[in-house]
Structures are given as C-alpha cells and as structure tokens.
Amino acid sequence: MTEIGTGLPFDGDKLKEECGIFAIHGHAEAAAHAALGLHALQHRGQEAAGIVSFDGEHFHSHRAVGLIGDIFGRKSVIDGLPGHAAIGHARYATTGASMLRNVQPLFADFAFGGLAVAHNGNLTNAMVLRRRLVEEGCLFQSTTDTEVIVHLIARSRRQNIVARVVDALREIDGAWSLVAVFADGILGGRDPLGVRPLVLGRLDEAWILASETCALDIIGAEFVRDVEPGEIVIIDRNGLKSLRPFAPRPHRFCIFEYVYFARPDSMVEGRGVYEVRKRIGAELARESAVPADVVVPVPDSGVPAAIGYAQESGLPFELGIIRNHYVGRTFIEPSDSIRHLGVKLKHNANRASLAGKRVVLVDDSIVRGTTSTKIVNMVRAAGATEVHMRIASPPTTHSCFYGVDTPERSKLLAARHTVEEMAGIIGVDSLAFLSIDGLYRAVGEARRDHAVPQYCDACFTGDYPTRLADLEGELGGRQMTFLLEDA
Ligand code: AMP
C-alpha cells in the first residue's frame, strides 16, 4: 500500500530538489542513452529517477525510487521505452512515503497532445502560483514545482506548443533548467539568470541536452556549447532552433556548482570544474597557509582543492582518509542522527598517513558541521598532532532557494557562529575559509562589483538574485529578517 497524500490542505511543504536532467532526439536507442546519461548525472540526485520516451505515436514512461543502475539496468525496462526521443531525470528529494508521484519527468495530456517535462532547480514563487492555480480549479497530483509549470502550460491560450511553454516560463521565478519531450521533438531551456547548468551535445545525427558534460562523455557525444541563460532550444526533425523570449538579465550562474555540486570532469560554463577546484585550493593556501606536514582531503569532495593546496604550499598530499564508495552522499540521510552514522559508514582514517603529523584537512564546505566534527575526531584518534581545517569556500551562512539542498538557516553552523567558535565546535587547532574574493579569483573573474556579483553566491553572501515570493508569503517580515540578514 502506498500513501498518496494527506487529508490536510496543502501546507506549502514542497520538496527540495537537486537534480540532473537529460534529453535526446534523433537516436534509435534514445532511452538506453538517456539511462546512461542519467547514470553519469547520478551525483546530482540519488533518490529516484525516470525516463519518458516518444516512439512517433505513443509516450512511454518508467519512474521509480532508487539508483539509476537499479532502475534502468534491465533490458526489459529499456525495451519498454521505445522511440527516437527521450528525456530523463535523476532526483534528490526529502519526502517520504508519497514520493513516487513526485518522480519526474511529469507527463500530461494537453489539448495539443502529450508533453513530459523534467526540471532542475527550484522556483521561488511556486507556492504563490500553486495557490492561485488551485483556487482556479487546478487539481495537483504532486507537490513538485514542476507541476506548476505543467498547469501553466495547460492554461496558456496560445496555439503553438513552444509558445505555450514560453508563456508558462514567463510566470515562474527562481532557478530552472528544464527539458521537455512532445510529439514534434524535444525542448530545453535555462532561466534568464542561468543559475543551473544545461549543455548541448551531438552524437551522430542525434542532439542531446544534459545538466553536465560528463553525461555527454559517457555516451561518446560531442560537446557543442552551453545552452545560454534565457535561451530555449527546440530540436525537431528539421534540426535545432534557438529562441530568446525573455528580457536579458545579468547572468548569475551558481558558484556552488564549481565548489561542490558538479562532477570534477565536467566543463561548466566554459570552465573545467577540476581545474577551478584546484585553483580554489591554491587560493586557500595563499590566503591561509599554516606550518604542517601533510595535506589531507576529505574525500571525494575535498580532493581537487587539497591537490591545489598541496601544490601551492609545497606540502605532501596524502590520502589520510579513505572513503567507502558503496555508501551514498552523507546528505541523503534525512535526519541528523542517521547523518552521523552516515559519516562513520563512509570514511575511515588511514593511520599510516596521519600518526605523528601536523595535518591540513581540506573539505569543500561546512554546512551543519557534522562531517567535519566526525572527521576531525577520526584524524586525531589516528594520531595526528595538529589538525588545521581549510575550507574551499566561504562560510555557508544562507540557505539556497535555487535547487541545492541546504538546511534552514538556523541549522547552518556559520549562520550562528564566528569562525573561531566554529573551530572550537569542530575541535581543530585552526580553521580558515576561502574568502569570497578568493573564490571569484579561482573561477577566473575578479568580483567586479560587490553590489552586482557575476554568480549566484547567495549561500555565502545572502545576496539572492530573485525575489523570494514564497518565503515572503509564508513567513512575513520578522522571520524573513532572521532568514536573510547577514550572519
Ligand atoms: P555538514 O556535515 O552538514 O557540515 O556538510 C558538509 C559536507 O557535506 C561536506 O563534506 C560537503 O562535501 C557536503 N555537502 C555540502 N553541501 C552539500 C549539498 N547541498 N548536498 C550534499 N552534500 C553537501
């Protein structure tokens, strides 16, 4: 028996999502390629996944909870998704029992025919729109932002499908990279700020859209270019067409994609993520060098920055912590108590590299402080004489409302404590974070003007690039002040 909802009015408790999206058009084995692409994007979401294909006459869908390999590993599943066009979605979400109905792509039968959509990002006015749509008579089947887009498409008066989708997208705020499949072809687009990534690729005659280039590499496709912020690309039997239907806005790509989220072998917005992370480590070494014997990364997320730190400082790089790769990301665990266990399951100290040493420990970020506290204890227990923690990003002081799952502000260690207090809580001899200017230098752009940053860096600065309509409506002025004011 599956729980499918509550008897209560919708309380606005929508899902938080980190996701990977993929679309392919013009390939006889579209679904098999989509499954491989999603497998390469697994790091963007590990809880559930889906593929919708179109065979020229019918749409086919398979969606389930679990990892891509488990869901799409069987030939019979792929055989059930025939057609030359397919889109897919890998998702992370924090809900429990009623999850399956939220798994994307979402398919709907519109007046013009079927269309399925998959979305990465988070809308900041989804609840406001949803309330309006429900009052107007829309029946929602899920609690995802994406379904708001589906209803907006259905309500557009335009004749043309693409025009309807654009109409819908004009109403939404926040971060969205999305792909859709319909009878004529596929479509992909990015919000005008370009917060989340989306790239375009080619495999023989087929066109591909994917969150990251690692999803092109896995199928041997060639990287063509990034889909531009505010651009909509439509791919049908006549080839590719590009539209720019929105007023241009300054681009604000998510800087946290470089710090943590994207895979290091991906090219994002013209830059190799691995190289950026190494430069971040080098900046960190220049900003906060400390006498030590070894540089040790918290694997895997701290590895490239630790290499950069070691190269810049001239200290030896050692794998002082070994990660068990058969455990998912720590963040997948929903409750704090299980997250603690997750860290123990995931990492173990490598005594030989730590005993008797002064250790520089490098990780990408501190969110709640759970990982760092555990790792530091582990490193000390393995005989390190000093532990100096170096973090490859500025303090995470603000929640993300654009698709990276961060806890509410009150749970962010850096929102409550100074760096010195954090050092005491984590139990290190010294703690230093990369400065925001250092981070901008590492991605290759000096922060031109502090009033107008070139990236979305809200998690570090509280400078949110869009209105947060849902939050304003939900909380009112007083609590908003705590959520958004500078720490
Ligand atoms: P915490 O233990 O709460 O301080 O989380 C910090 C650890 O989680 C770091 O090792 C990061 O690599 C990782 N991390 C940071 N942000 C995220 C995120 N949005 N999703 C998953 N993991 C994250």
mmCIF file of C-alpha atoms and ligand atoms in Angstrom, residues 18 43 46 92 256 259-261 298-302 329-332 336 339 343 346-347 362-375 389 391 396 400 403-407 411-413 426, ligand 1:
data_model
loop_
_atom_site.group_PDB
_atom_site.id
_atom_site.type_symbol
_atom_site.label_atom_id
_atom_site.label_comp_id
_atom_site.label_asym_id
_atom_site.label_seq_id
_atom_site.Cartn_x
_atom_site.Cartn_y
_atom_site.Cartn_z
ATOM 1 C CA GLU A 18 18.845 18.717 -6.552
ATOM 2 C CA HIS A 43 25.771 12.652 -8.244
ATOM 3 C CA GLN A 46 20.255 9.681 -5.902
ATOM 4 C CA TYR A 92 17.175 14.027 -4.798
ATOM 5 C CA PHE A 256 28.428 26.293 -5.665
ATOM 6 C CA VAL A 259 32.677 24.334 -5.308
ATOM 7 C CA TYR A 260 30.828 21.073 -4.810
ATOM 8 C CA PHE A 261 27.912 20.128 -6.950
ATOM 9 C CA VAL A 298 38.063 14.835 2.933
ATOM 10 C CA PRO A 299 37.169 12.535 0.029
ATOM 11 C CA ASP A 300 35.777 12.911 -2.520
ATOM 12 C CA SER A 301 34.597 16.493 -2.427
ATOM 13 C CA GLY A 302 37.809 17.923 -0.934
ATOM 14 C CA ARG A 329 26.305 11.045 -0.179
ATOM 15 C CA THR A 330 26.013 11.855 3.533
ATOM 16 C CA PHE A 331 23.289 14.348 2.753
ATOM 17 C CA ILE A 332 20.923 11.673 1.558
ATOM 18 C CA ASP A 336 20.757 14.342 11.895
ATOM 19 C CA ARG A 339 23.699 11.531 9.124
ATOM 20 C CA VAL A 343 29.774 9.763 8.147
ATOM 21 C CA LYS A 346 31.573 6.468 4.730
ATOM 22 C CA HIS A 347 35.060 7.446 5.938
ATOM 23 C CA VAL A 362 40.702 20.185 3.246
ATOM 24 C CA ASP A 363 36.953 19.943 2.556
ATOM 25 C CA ASP A 364 34.743 21.875 0.168
ATOM 26 C CA SER A 365 32.226 23.268 2.660
ATOM 27 C CA ILE A 366 30.847 23.156 6.175
ATOM 28 C CA VAL A 367 27.069 23.083 6.327
ATOM 29 C CA ARG A 368 25.866 21.746 9.677
ATOM 30 C CA GLY A 369 29.377 20.813 10.801
ATOM 31 C CA THR A 370 28.515 17.145 11.206
ATOM 32 C CA THR A 371 31.045 15.835 8.689
ATOM 33 C CA SER A 372 33.917 17.994 9.920
ATOM 34 C CA THR A 373 33.382 17.155 13.596
ATOM 35 C CA LYS A 374 33.437 13.422 12.905
ATOM 36 C CA ILE A 375 36.391 13.556 10.546
ATOM 37 C CA MET A 389 40.920 22.645 8.734
ATOM 38 C CA ILE A 391 37.516 25.006 3.686
ATOM 39 C CA THR A 396 27.805 28.832 4.223
ATOM 40 C CA CYS A 400 19.780 28.014 -1.037
ATOM 41 C CA GLY A 403 17.910 23.903 -6.112
ATOM 42 C CA VAL A 404 20.856 22.987 -3.884
ATOM 43 C CA ASP A 405 19.573 21.318 -0.796
ATOM 44 C CA THR A 406 20.747 23.235 2.249
ATOM 45 C CA PRO A 407 19.017 23.091 5.613
ATOM 46 C CA LYS A 411 20.923 24.750 11.156
ATOM 47 C CA LEU A 412 23.846 26.278 9.277
ATOM 48 C CA LEU A 413 26.831 26.349 11.613
ATOM 49 C CA ILE A 426 34.682 21.154 15.321
HETATM 50 P P1 AMP B 1 27.898 19.045 7.068
HETATM 51 O O1 AMP B 1 28.330 17.724 7.564
HETATM 52 O O2 AMP B 1 26.448 19.324 7.315
HETATM 53 O O3 AMP B 1 28.756 20.196 7.563
HETATM 54 O O4 AMP B 1 28.034 19.027 5.484
HETATM 55 C C1 AMP B 1 29.259 19.250 4.870
HETATM 56 C C2 AMP B 1 29.592 18.124 3.943
HETATM 57 O O5 AMP B 1 28.511 17.833 3.060
HETATM 58 C C3 AMP B 1 30.800 18.498 3.100
HETATM 59 O O6 AMP B 1 31.708 17.412 3.192
HETATM 60 C C4 AMP B 1 30.269 18.645 1.696
HETATM 61 O O7 AMP B 1 31.077 17.932 0.802
HETATM 62 C C5 AMP B 1 28.881 18.051 1.715
HETATM 63 N N1 AMP B 1 27.863 18.968 1.145
HETATM 64 C C6 AMP B 1 27.833 20.296 1.162
HETATM 65 N N2 AMP B 1 26.711 20.771 0.574
HETATM 66 C C7 AMP B 1 26.010 19.714 0.174
HETATM 67 C C8 AMP B 1 24.760 19.529 -0.504
HETATM 68 N N3 AMP B 1 24.000 20.559 -0.864
HETATM 69 N N4 AMP B 1 24.348 18.284 -0.765
HETATM 70 C C9 AMP B 1 25.091 17.239 -0.397
HETATM 71 N N5 AMP B 1 26.266 17.341 0.257
HETATM 72 C C10 AMP B 1 26.736 18.557 0.539
#
